[in-house]
């Protein structure tokens, strides 16, 4: 079985400050990792994904994440946030086998203020 | 850009009633999914569907739930006899091929059971 832990339920940050949203996973097999963003009253939009290769992946809206196998982490970062980044962020994992379901974390609410 | 659509956006129903949630996946996608998110909780996998049959389902997806692809465009989730605990946001998602790991999510249907 696989699971995802997002330790921070809320992260307040000032505009133009850097931010890191933490994600740890557990799985007995190789995994693919994803970050999704959910803006108010909208669906889930893919920010970025790690499938294989370079452990640093870049996504949309200036976000990036680093896969760390030894620490089973996939933290999301942005060097300078904007008010429009205020949203709920979900980390998700999928096993590399035939099952294709996504297992989500509980989400982190990023609140950007002036 | 093609997107997954869901109707209705909000459904209110009485306990014991049947509801059908509708989704139109992206047209050339082959894999379809339903997830749900109870208020304040994580997004949970319900079921995946491929080649006109269920490929995987979770423990949540009991006999009260069913899915169908009645025509070439719609993908529906039916709950036969709703319970209060079925109140949640229900997300539909679709994916293209076996080599594509990204699931595209719809905006969700908020189901309220009274």
PDB file of C-alpha atoms in Angstrom:
ATOM      1  CA  UNK A   1       0.000   0.000   0.000  1.00  0.00           C
ATOM      2  CA  UNK A   2       1.111   3.552  -0.574  1.00  0.00           C
ATOM      3  CA  UNK A   3       0.467   6.696   1.409  1.00  0.00           C
ATOM      4  CA  UNK A   4       1.245  10.397   1.289  1.00  0.00           C
ATOM      5  CA  UNK A   5       1.832  12.760   4.174  1.00  0.00           C
ATOM      6  CA  UNK A   6       1.607  16.505   3.905  1.00  0.00           C
ATOM      7  CA  UNK A   7       2.640  17.734   7.294  1.00  0.00           C
ATOM      8  CA  UNK A   8       1.544  21.338   6.867  1.00  0.00           C
ATOM      9  CA  UNK A   9      -2.176  21.921   6.599  1.00  0.00           C
ATOM     10  CA  UNK A  10      -1.671  25.659   6.127  1.00  0.00           C
ATOM     11  CA  UNK A  11       1.291  27.758   5.048  1.00  0.00           C
ATOM     12  CA  UNK A  12       0.990  31.528   5.284  1.00  0.00           C
ATOM     13  CA  UNK A  13       3.581  33.508   3.342  1.00  0.00           C
ATOM     14  CA  UNK A  14       4.125  37.061   2.190  1.00  0.00           C
ATOM     15  CA  UNK A  15       4.127  37.903  -1.487  1.00  0.00           C
ATOM     16  CA  UNK A  16       7.546  37.604  -3.170  1.00  0.00           C
ATOM     17  CA  UNK A  17       8.832  35.357  -0.383  1.00  0.00           C
ATOM     18  CA  UNK A  18      10.013  31.805  -1.106  1.00  0.00           C
ATOM     19  CA  UNK A  19       7.901  28.853  -0.084  1.00  0.00           C
ATOM     20  CA  UNK A  20       8.321  25.128   0.393  1.00  0.00           C
ATOM     21  CA  UNK A  21       5.410  22.735   0.750  1.00  0.00           C
ATOM     22  CA  UNK A  22       6.422  19.409   2.192  1.00  0.00           C
ATOM     23  CA  UNK A  23       5.393  15.978   0.972  1.00  0.00           C
ATOM     24  CA  UNK A  24       6.566  12.575   2.149  1.00  0.00           C
ATOM     25  CA  UNK A  25       5.405   9.270   0.767  1.00  0.00           C
ATOM     26  CA  UNK A  26       5.649   5.609   1.567  1.00  0.00           C
ATOM     27  CA  UNK A  27       5.461   2.759  -0.888  1.00  0.00           C
ATOM     28  CA  UNK A  28       6.871  -0.726  -1.235  1.00  0.00           C
ATOM     29  CA  UNK A  29       7.395  -0.274  -4.981  1.00  0.00           C
ATOM     30  CA  UNK A  30       8.684   2.392  -7.326  1.00  0.00           C
ATOM     31  CA  UNK A  31       6.411   5.381  -7.595  1.00  0.00           C
ATOM     32  CA  UNK A  32       5.462   8.296  -9.745  1.00  0.00           C
ATOM     33  CA  UNK A  33       4.868  11.547  -7.896  1.00  0.00           C
ATOM     34  CA  UNK A  34       2.627  14.499  -8.654  1.00  0.00           C
ATOM     35  CA  UNK A  35       1.670  17.884  -7.324  1.00  0.00           C
ATOM     36  CA  UNK A  36      -1.808  19.214  -8.088  1.00  0.00           C
ATOM     37  CA  UNK A  37      -3.214  22.669  -7.331  1.00  0.00           C
ATOM     38  CA  UNK A  38      -6.852  23.441  -6.618  1.00  0.00           C
ATOM     39  CA  UNK A  39      -8.016  27.026  -6.919  1.00  0.00           C
ATOM     40  CA  UNK A  40     -11.297  27.966  -5.213  1.00  0.00           C
ATOM     41  CA  UNK A  41     -14.306  26.306  -6.841  1.00  0.00           C
ATOM     42  CA  UNK A  42     -12.165  24.628  -9.464  1.00  0.00           C
ATOM     43  CA  UNK A  43     -10.889  21.139 -10.184  1.00  0.00           C
ATOM     44  CA  UNK A  44      -7.423  19.771  -9.691  1.00  0.00           C
ATOM     45  CA  UNK A  45      -4.745  21.039 -12.069  1.00  0.00           C
ATOM     46  CA  UNK A  46      -1.416  19.297 -12.506  1.00  0.00           C
ATOM     47  CA  UNK A  47       1.539  21.448 -11.465  1.00  0.00           C
ATOM     48  CA  UNK A  48       4.318  18.968 -12.132  1.00  0.00           C
ATOM     49  CA  UNK A  49       5.212  15.305 -12.068  1.00  0.00           C
ATOM     50  CA  UNK A  50       8.179  13.044 -11.449  1.00  0.00           C
ATOM     51  CA  UNK A  51       8.312   9.836 -13.459  1.00  0.00           C
ATOM     52  CA  UNK A  52      12.029   9.120 -13.786  1.00  0.00           C
ATOM     53  CA  UNK A  53      15.330  10.783 -14.650  1.00  0.00           C
ATOM     54  CA  UNK A  54      16.370  14.100 -13.179  1.00  0.00           C
ATOM     55  CA  UNK A  55      15.247  14.426  -9.596  1.00  0.00           C
ATOM     56  CA  UNK A  56      14.543  18.135  -9.998  1.00  0.00           C
ATOM     57  CA  UNK A  57      11.390  18.724 -11.970  1.00  0.00           C
ATOM     58  CA  UNK A  58       9.992  22.022 -13.090  1.00  0.00           C
ATOM     59  CA  UNK A  59       6.330  22.719 -13.498  1.00  0.00           C
ATOM     60  CA  UNK A  60       3.942  25.469 -14.395  1.00  0.00           C
ATOM     61  CA  UNK A  61       3.723  28.862 -12.710  1.00  0.00           C
ATOM     62  CA  UNK A  62       7.366  28.800 -11.610  1.00  0.00           C
ATOM     63  CA  UNK A  63       7.026  25.821  -9.274  1.00  0.00           C
ATOM     64  CA  UNK A  64       9.591  23.057  -8.969  1.00  0.00           C
ATOM     65  CA  UNK A  65       9.970  19.945  -6.867  1.00  0.00           C
ATOM     66  CA  UNK A  66      12.801  17.641  -5.946  1.00  0.00           C
ATOM     67  CA  UNK A  67      12.458  13.895  -5.631  1.00  0.00           C
ATOM     68  CA  UNK A  68      14.567  12.496  -2.810  1.00  0.00           C
ATOM     69  CA  UNK A  69      14.397   8.726  -2.747  1.00  0.00           C
ATOM     70  CA  UNK A  70      16.425   8.249   0.426  1.00  0.00           C
ATOM     71  CA  UNK A  71      14.163  10.601   2.348  1.00  0.00           C
ATOM     72  CA  UNK A  72      11.023   9.516   0.443  1.00  0.00           C
ATOM     73  CA  UNK A  73      10.178  13.155  -0.118  1.00  0.00           C
ATOM     74  CA  UNK A  74       8.897  15.285  -2.958  1.00  0.00           C
ATOM     75  CA  UNK A  75       8.809  18.848  -1.639  1.00  0.00           C
ATOM     76  CA  UNK A  76       7.361  21.633  -3.742  1.00  0.00           C
ATOM     77  CA  UNK A  77       9.141  24.981  -3.951  1.00  0.00           C
ATOM     78  CA  UNK A  78       8.754  28.381  -5.463  1.00  0.00           C
ATOM     79  CA  UNK A  79      11.403  31.101  -5.070  1.00  0.00           C
ATOM     80  CA  UNK A  80       8.950  34.007  -5.105  1.00  0.00           C
ATOM     81  CA  UNK A  81       5.213  33.584  -4.632  1.00  0.00           C
ATOM     82  CA  UNK A  82       2.423  35.756  -5.926  1.00  0.00           C
ATOM     83  CA  UNK A  83      -1.010  36.506  -4.525  1.00  0.00           C
ATOM     84  CA  UNK A  84      -2.465  34.388  -7.311  1.00  0.00           C
ATOM     85  CA  UNK A  85      -0.684  31.309  -5.923  1.00  0.00           C
ATOM     86  CA  UNK A  86      -3.149  31.226  -3.040  1.00  0.00           C
ATOM     87  CA  UNK A  87      -4.747  27.790  -3.377  1.00  0.00           C
ATOM     88  CA  UNK A  88      -4.831  24.258  -2.011  1.00  0.00           C
ATOM     89  CA  UNK A  89      -1.898  22.076  -3.048  1.00  0.00           C
ATOM     90  CA  UNK A  90      -2.081  18.296  -3.120  1.00  0.00           C
ATOM     91  CA  UNK A  91       0.763  15.838  -3.368  1.00  0.00           C
ATOM     92  CA  UNK A  92      -0.126  12.495  -4.948  1.00  0.00           C
ATOM     93  CA  UNK A  93       1.594   9.203  -5.608  1.00  0.00           C
ATOM     94  CA  UNK A  94       0.963   6.411  -8.043  1.00  0.00           C
ATOM     95  CA  UNK A  95       2.729   3.088  -8.006  1.00  0.00           C
ATOM     96  CA  UNK A  96       4.782   2.223 -11.060  1.00  0.00           C
ATOM     97  CA  UNK A  97       2.901  -1.023 -11.514  1.00  0.00           C
ATOM     98  CA  UNK A  98      -0.317  -1.644 -13.375  1.00  0.00           C
ATOM     99  CA  UNK A  99      -2.577   0.092 -10.873  1.00  0.00           C
ATOM    100  CA  UNK A 100      -3.119   3.644 -11.983  1.00  0.00           C
ATOM    101  CA  UNK A 101      -5.030   5.169  -9.105  1.00  0.00           C
ATOM    102  CA  UNK A 102      -3.627   8.235  -7.407  1.00  0.00           C
ATOM    103  CA  UNK A 103      -3.233   8.367  -3.645  1.00  0.00           C
ATOM    104  CA  UNK A 104      -3.455  11.915  -2.350  1.00  0.00           C
ATOM    105  CA  UNK A 105      -2.184  13.692   0.703  1.00  0.00           C
ATOM    106  CA  UNK A 106      -4.489  15.795   2.839  1.00  0.00           C
ATOM    107  CA  UNK A 107      -3.472  18.998   1.106  1.00  0.00           C
ATOM    108  CA  UNK A 108      -1.704  22.215   2.105  1.00  0.00           C
ATOM    109  CA  UNK A 109      -3.462  25.530   1.989  1.00  0.00           C
ATOM    110  CA  UNK A 110      -1.028  28.178   0.720  1.00  0.00           C
ATOM    111  CA  UNK A 111      -2.144  31.634   1.752  1.00  0.00           C
ATOM    112  CA  UNK A 112      -0.188  34.481   0.170  1.00  0.00           C
ATOM    113  CA  UNK A 113      -0.638  37.966   1.604  1.00  0.00           C
ATOM    114  CA  UNK A 114       0.790  41.399   0.866  1.00  0.00           C
TER     115      UNK A 114
ATOM    116  CA  UNK B   1      -7.545  23.293 -24.518  1.00  0.00           C
ATOM    117  CA  UNK B   2      -9.731  20.222 -24.008  1.00  0.00           C
ATOM    118  CA  UNK B   3     -11.043  19.733 -20.506  1.00  0.00           C
ATOM    119  CA  UNK B   4     -13.089  17.336 -18.419  1.00  0.00           C
ATOM    120  CA  UNK B   5     -16.554  18.635 -17.639  1.00  0.00           C
ATOM    121  CA  UNK B   6     -18.951  17.565 -14.908  1.00  0.00           C
ATOM    122  CA  UNK B   7     -22.634  18.163 -14.302  1.00  0.00           C
ATOM    123  CA  UNK B   8     -24.288  19.280 -12.169  1.00  0.00           C
ATOM    124  CA  UNK B   9     -21.928  21.470 -10.213  1.00  0.00           C
ATOM    125  CA  UNK B  10     -24.053  21.012  -7.110  1.00  0.00           C
ATOM    126  CA  UNK B  11     -26.617  18.315  -6.351  1.00  0.00           C
ATOM    127  CA  UNK B  12     -28.830  18.222  -3.285  1.00  0.00           C
ATOM    128  CA  UNK B  13     -30.708  15.020  -2.584  1.00  0.00           C
ATOM    129  CA  UNK B  14     -32.556  13.336   0.240  1.00  0.00           C
ATOM    130  CA  UNK B  15     -31.199  10.290   2.005  1.00  0.00           C
ATOM    131  CA  UNK B  16     -32.221   7.094   0.242  1.00  0.00           C
ATOM    132  CA  UNK B  17     -32.589   8.696  -3.160  1.00  0.00           C
ATOM    133  CA  UNK B  18     -30.630   7.703  -6.238  1.00  0.00           C
ATOM    134  CA  UNK B  19     -28.264  10.185  -7.839  1.00  0.00           C
ATOM    135  CA  UNK B  20     -26.346  10.134 -11.080  1.00  0.00           C
ATOM    136  CA  UNK B  21     -23.287  12.297 -11.475  1.00  0.00           C
ATOM    137  CA  UNK B  22     -22.211  12.949 -15.006  1.00  0.00           C
ATOM    138  CA  UNK B  23     -18.828  13.501 -16.565  1.00  0.00           C
ATOM    139  CA  UNK B  24     -17.614  14.136 -20.077  1.00  0.00           C
ATOM    140  CA  UNK B  25     -13.961  13.079 -20.265  1.00  0.00           C
ATOM    141  CA  UNK B  26     -11.532  14.464 -22.816  1.00  0.00           C
ATOM    142  CA  UNK B  27     -12.509  12.964 -26.150  1.00  0.00           C
ATOM    143  CA  UNK B  28      -9.485  10.807 -27.008  1.00  0.00           C
ATOM    144  CA  UNK B  29      -8.902   9.555 -23.474  1.00  0.00           C
ATOM    145  CA  UNK B  30      -9.287   5.898 -22.658  1.00  0.00           C
ATOM    146  CA  UNK B  31      -9.036   5.669 -18.864  1.00  0.00           C
ATOM    147  CA  UNK B  32     -11.626   7.160 -16.559  1.00  0.00           C
ATOM    148  CA  UNK B  33     -11.735   7.674 -12.827  1.00  0.00           C
ATOM    149  CA  UNK B  34     -13.930   8.857  -9.995  1.00  0.00           C
ATOM    150  CA  UNK B  35     -12.544  10.333  -6.809  1.00  0.00           C
ATOM    151  CA  UNK B  36     -14.280  11.974  -3.900  1.00  0.00           C
ATOM    152  CA  UNK B  37     -13.324  14.507  -1.271  1.00  0.00           C
ATOM    153  CA  UNK B  38     -15.325  14.732   1.919  1.00  0.00           C
ATOM    154  CA  UNK B  39     -15.186  18.271   3.298  1.00  0.00           C
ATOM    155  CA  UNK B  40     -11.903  18.846   5.080  1.00  0.00           C
ATOM    156  CA  UNK B  41     -10.485  15.465   4.131  1.00  0.00           C
ATOM    157  CA  UNK B  42      -8.189  14.115   1.461  1.00  0.00           C
ATOM    158  CA  UNK B  43      -9.127  13.240  -2.095  1.00  0.00           C
ATOM    159  CA  UNK B  44      -9.911   9.493  -2.210  1.00  0.00           C
ATOM    160  CA  UNK B  45      -9.925   7.127  -5.140  1.00  0.00           C
ATOM    161  CA  UNK B  46     -13.218   5.396  -5.869  1.00  0.00           C
ATOM    162  CA  UNK B  47     -12.950   3.553  -9.163  1.00  0.00           C
ATOM    163  CA  UNK B  48     -11.119   3.323 -12.460  1.00  0.00           C
ATOM    164  CA  UNK B  49     -12.666   2.262 -15.752  1.00  0.00           C
ATOM    165  CA  UNK B  50     -11.086   1.074 -18.979  1.00  0.00           C
ATOM    166  CA  UNK B  51     -12.342  -0.750 -22.026  1.00  0.00           C
ATOM    167  CA  UNK B  52     -15.904  -0.679 -20.739  1.00  0.00           C
ATOM    168  CA  UNK B  53     -15.185  -2.341 -17.449  1.00  0.00           C
ATOM    169  CA  UNK B  54     -13.986  -1.516 -13.967  1.00  0.00           C
ATOM    170  CA  UNK B  55     -10.235  -2.007 -13.721  1.00  0.00           C
ATOM    171  CA  UNK B  56      -9.838  -1.145 -10.050  1.00  0.00           C
ATOM    172  CA  UNK B  57     -12.049  -0.042  -7.187  1.00  0.00           C
ATOM    173  CA  UNK B  58     -11.568   0.978  -3.583  1.00  0.00           C
ATOM    174  CA  UNK B  59     -13.271  -0.286  -0.451  1.00  0.00           C
ATOM    175  CA  UNK B  60     -15.496   2.780  -0.579  1.00  0.00           C
ATOM    176  CA  UNK B  61     -16.952   1.650  -3.903  1.00  0.00           C
ATOM    177  CA  UNK B  62     -19.485  -0.829  -2.565  1.00  0.00           C
ATOM    178  CA  UNK B  63     -22.663  -2.223  -4.111  1.00  0.00           C
ATOM    179  CA  UNK B  64     -24.380   1.135  -3.770  1.00  0.00           C
ATOM    180  CA  UNK B  65     -22.075   2.578  -6.408  1.00  0.00           C
ATOM    181  CA  UNK B  66     -21.922   1.853 -10.108  1.00  0.00           C
ATOM    182  CA  UNK B  67     -20.285   3.412 -13.143  1.00  0.00           C
ATOM    183  CA  UNK B  68     -21.248   3.398 -16.752  1.00  0.00           C
ATOM    184  CA  UNK B  69     -20.153   4.753 -20.073  1.00  0.00           C
ATOM    185  CA  UNK B  70     -23.539   4.821 -21.781  1.00  0.00           C
ATOM    186  CA  UNK B  71     -22.278   6.349 -25.008  1.00  0.00           C
ATOM    187  CA  UNK B  72     -19.046   7.533 -26.552  1.00  0.00           C
ATOM    188  CA  UNK B  73     -18.776  10.677 -24.492  1.00  0.00           C
ATOM    189  CA  UNK B  74     -20.348  10.377 -21.037  1.00  0.00           C
ATOM    190  CA  UNK B  75     -19.061   8.618 -17.943  1.00  0.00           C
ATOM    191  CA  UNK B  76     -21.471   8.401 -15.041  1.00  0.00           C
ATOM    192  CA  UNK B  77     -21.341   7.550 -11.354  1.00  0.00           C
ATOM    193  CA  UNK B  78     -24.578   6.302  -9.818  1.00  0.00           C
ATOM    194  CA  UNK B  79     -25.285   6.048  -6.119  1.00  0.00           C
ATOM    195  CA  UNK B  80     -28.370   3.891  -5.663  1.00  0.00           C
ATOM    196  CA  UNK B  81     -29.471   4.857  -2.171  1.00  0.00           C
ATOM    197  CA  UNK B  82     -27.618   7.851  -0.838  1.00  0.00           C
ATOM    198  CA  UNK B  83     -26.488   8.146   2.763  1.00  0.00           C
ATOM    199  CA  UNK B  84     -25.576  11.238   4.718  1.00  0.00           C
ATOM    200  CA  UNK B  85     -21.928  10.191   4.603  1.00  0.00           C
ATOM    201  CA  UNK B  86     -21.986  10.270   0.795  1.00  0.00           C
ATOM    202  CA  UNK B  87     -21.975  14.064   0.993  1.00  0.00           C
ATOM    203  CA  UNK B  88     -18.735  15.084  -0.684  1.00  0.00           C
ATOM    204  CA  UNK B  89     -17.175  16.645  -3.745  1.00  0.00           C
ATOM    205  CA  UNK B  90     -16.944  14.067  -6.513  1.00  0.00           C
ATOM    206  CA  UNK B  91     -14.232  14.467  -9.136  1.00  0.00           C
ATOM    207  CA  UNK B  92     -14.065  12.764 -12.476  1.00  0.00           C
ATOM    208  CA  UNK B  93     -10.705  12.332 -14.199  1.00  0.00           C
ATOM    209  CA  UNK B  94      -9.469  10.901 -17.464  1.00  0.00           C
ATOM    210  CA  UNK B  95      -6.177   9.796 -18.932  1.00  0.00           C
ATOM    211  CA  UNK B  96      -4.991   9.192 -22.445  1.00  0.00           C
ATOM    212  CA  UNK B  97      -2.866   6.081 -22.891  1.00  0.00           C
ATOM    213  CA  UNK B  98      -0.838   3.625 -20.894  1.00  0.00           C
ATOM    214  CA  UNK B  99       2.220   5.815 -21.410  1.00  0.00           C
ATOM    215  CA  UNK B 100       0.553   8.938 -20.117  1.00  0.00           C
ATOM    216  CA  UNK B 101       0.511   9.203 -16.365  1.00  0.00           C
ATOM    217  CA  UNK B 102      -1.257  12.515 -16.062  1.00  0.00           C
ATOM    218  CA  UNK B 103      -4.878  12.416 -15.017  1.00  0.00           C
ATOM    219  CA  UNK B 104      -6.978  15.403 -16.031  1.00  0.00           C
ATOM    220  CA  UNK B 105      -9.587  16.354 -13.465  1.00  0.00           C
ATOM    221  CA  UNK B 106     -12.971  17.947 -13.859  1.00  0.00           C
ATOM    222  CA  UNK B 107     -14.228  20.781 -11.627  1.00  0.00           C
ATOM    223  CA  UNK B 108     -16.221  18.418  -9.443  1.00  0.00           C
ATOM    224  CA  UNK B 109     -19.820  17.929  -8.374  1.00  0.00           C
ATOM    225  CA  UNK B 110     -20.706  18.830  -4.828  1.00  0.00           C
ATOM    226  CA  UNK B 111     -23.207  16.285  -3.539  1.00  0.00           C
ATOM    227  CA  UNK B 112     -25.192  17.203  -0.450  1.00  0.00           C
ATOM    228  CA  UNK B 113     -27.339  14.480   1.119  1.00  0.00           C
ATOM    229  CA  UNK B 114     -29.939  15.724   3.594  1.00  0.00           C
TER     230      UNK B 114
END
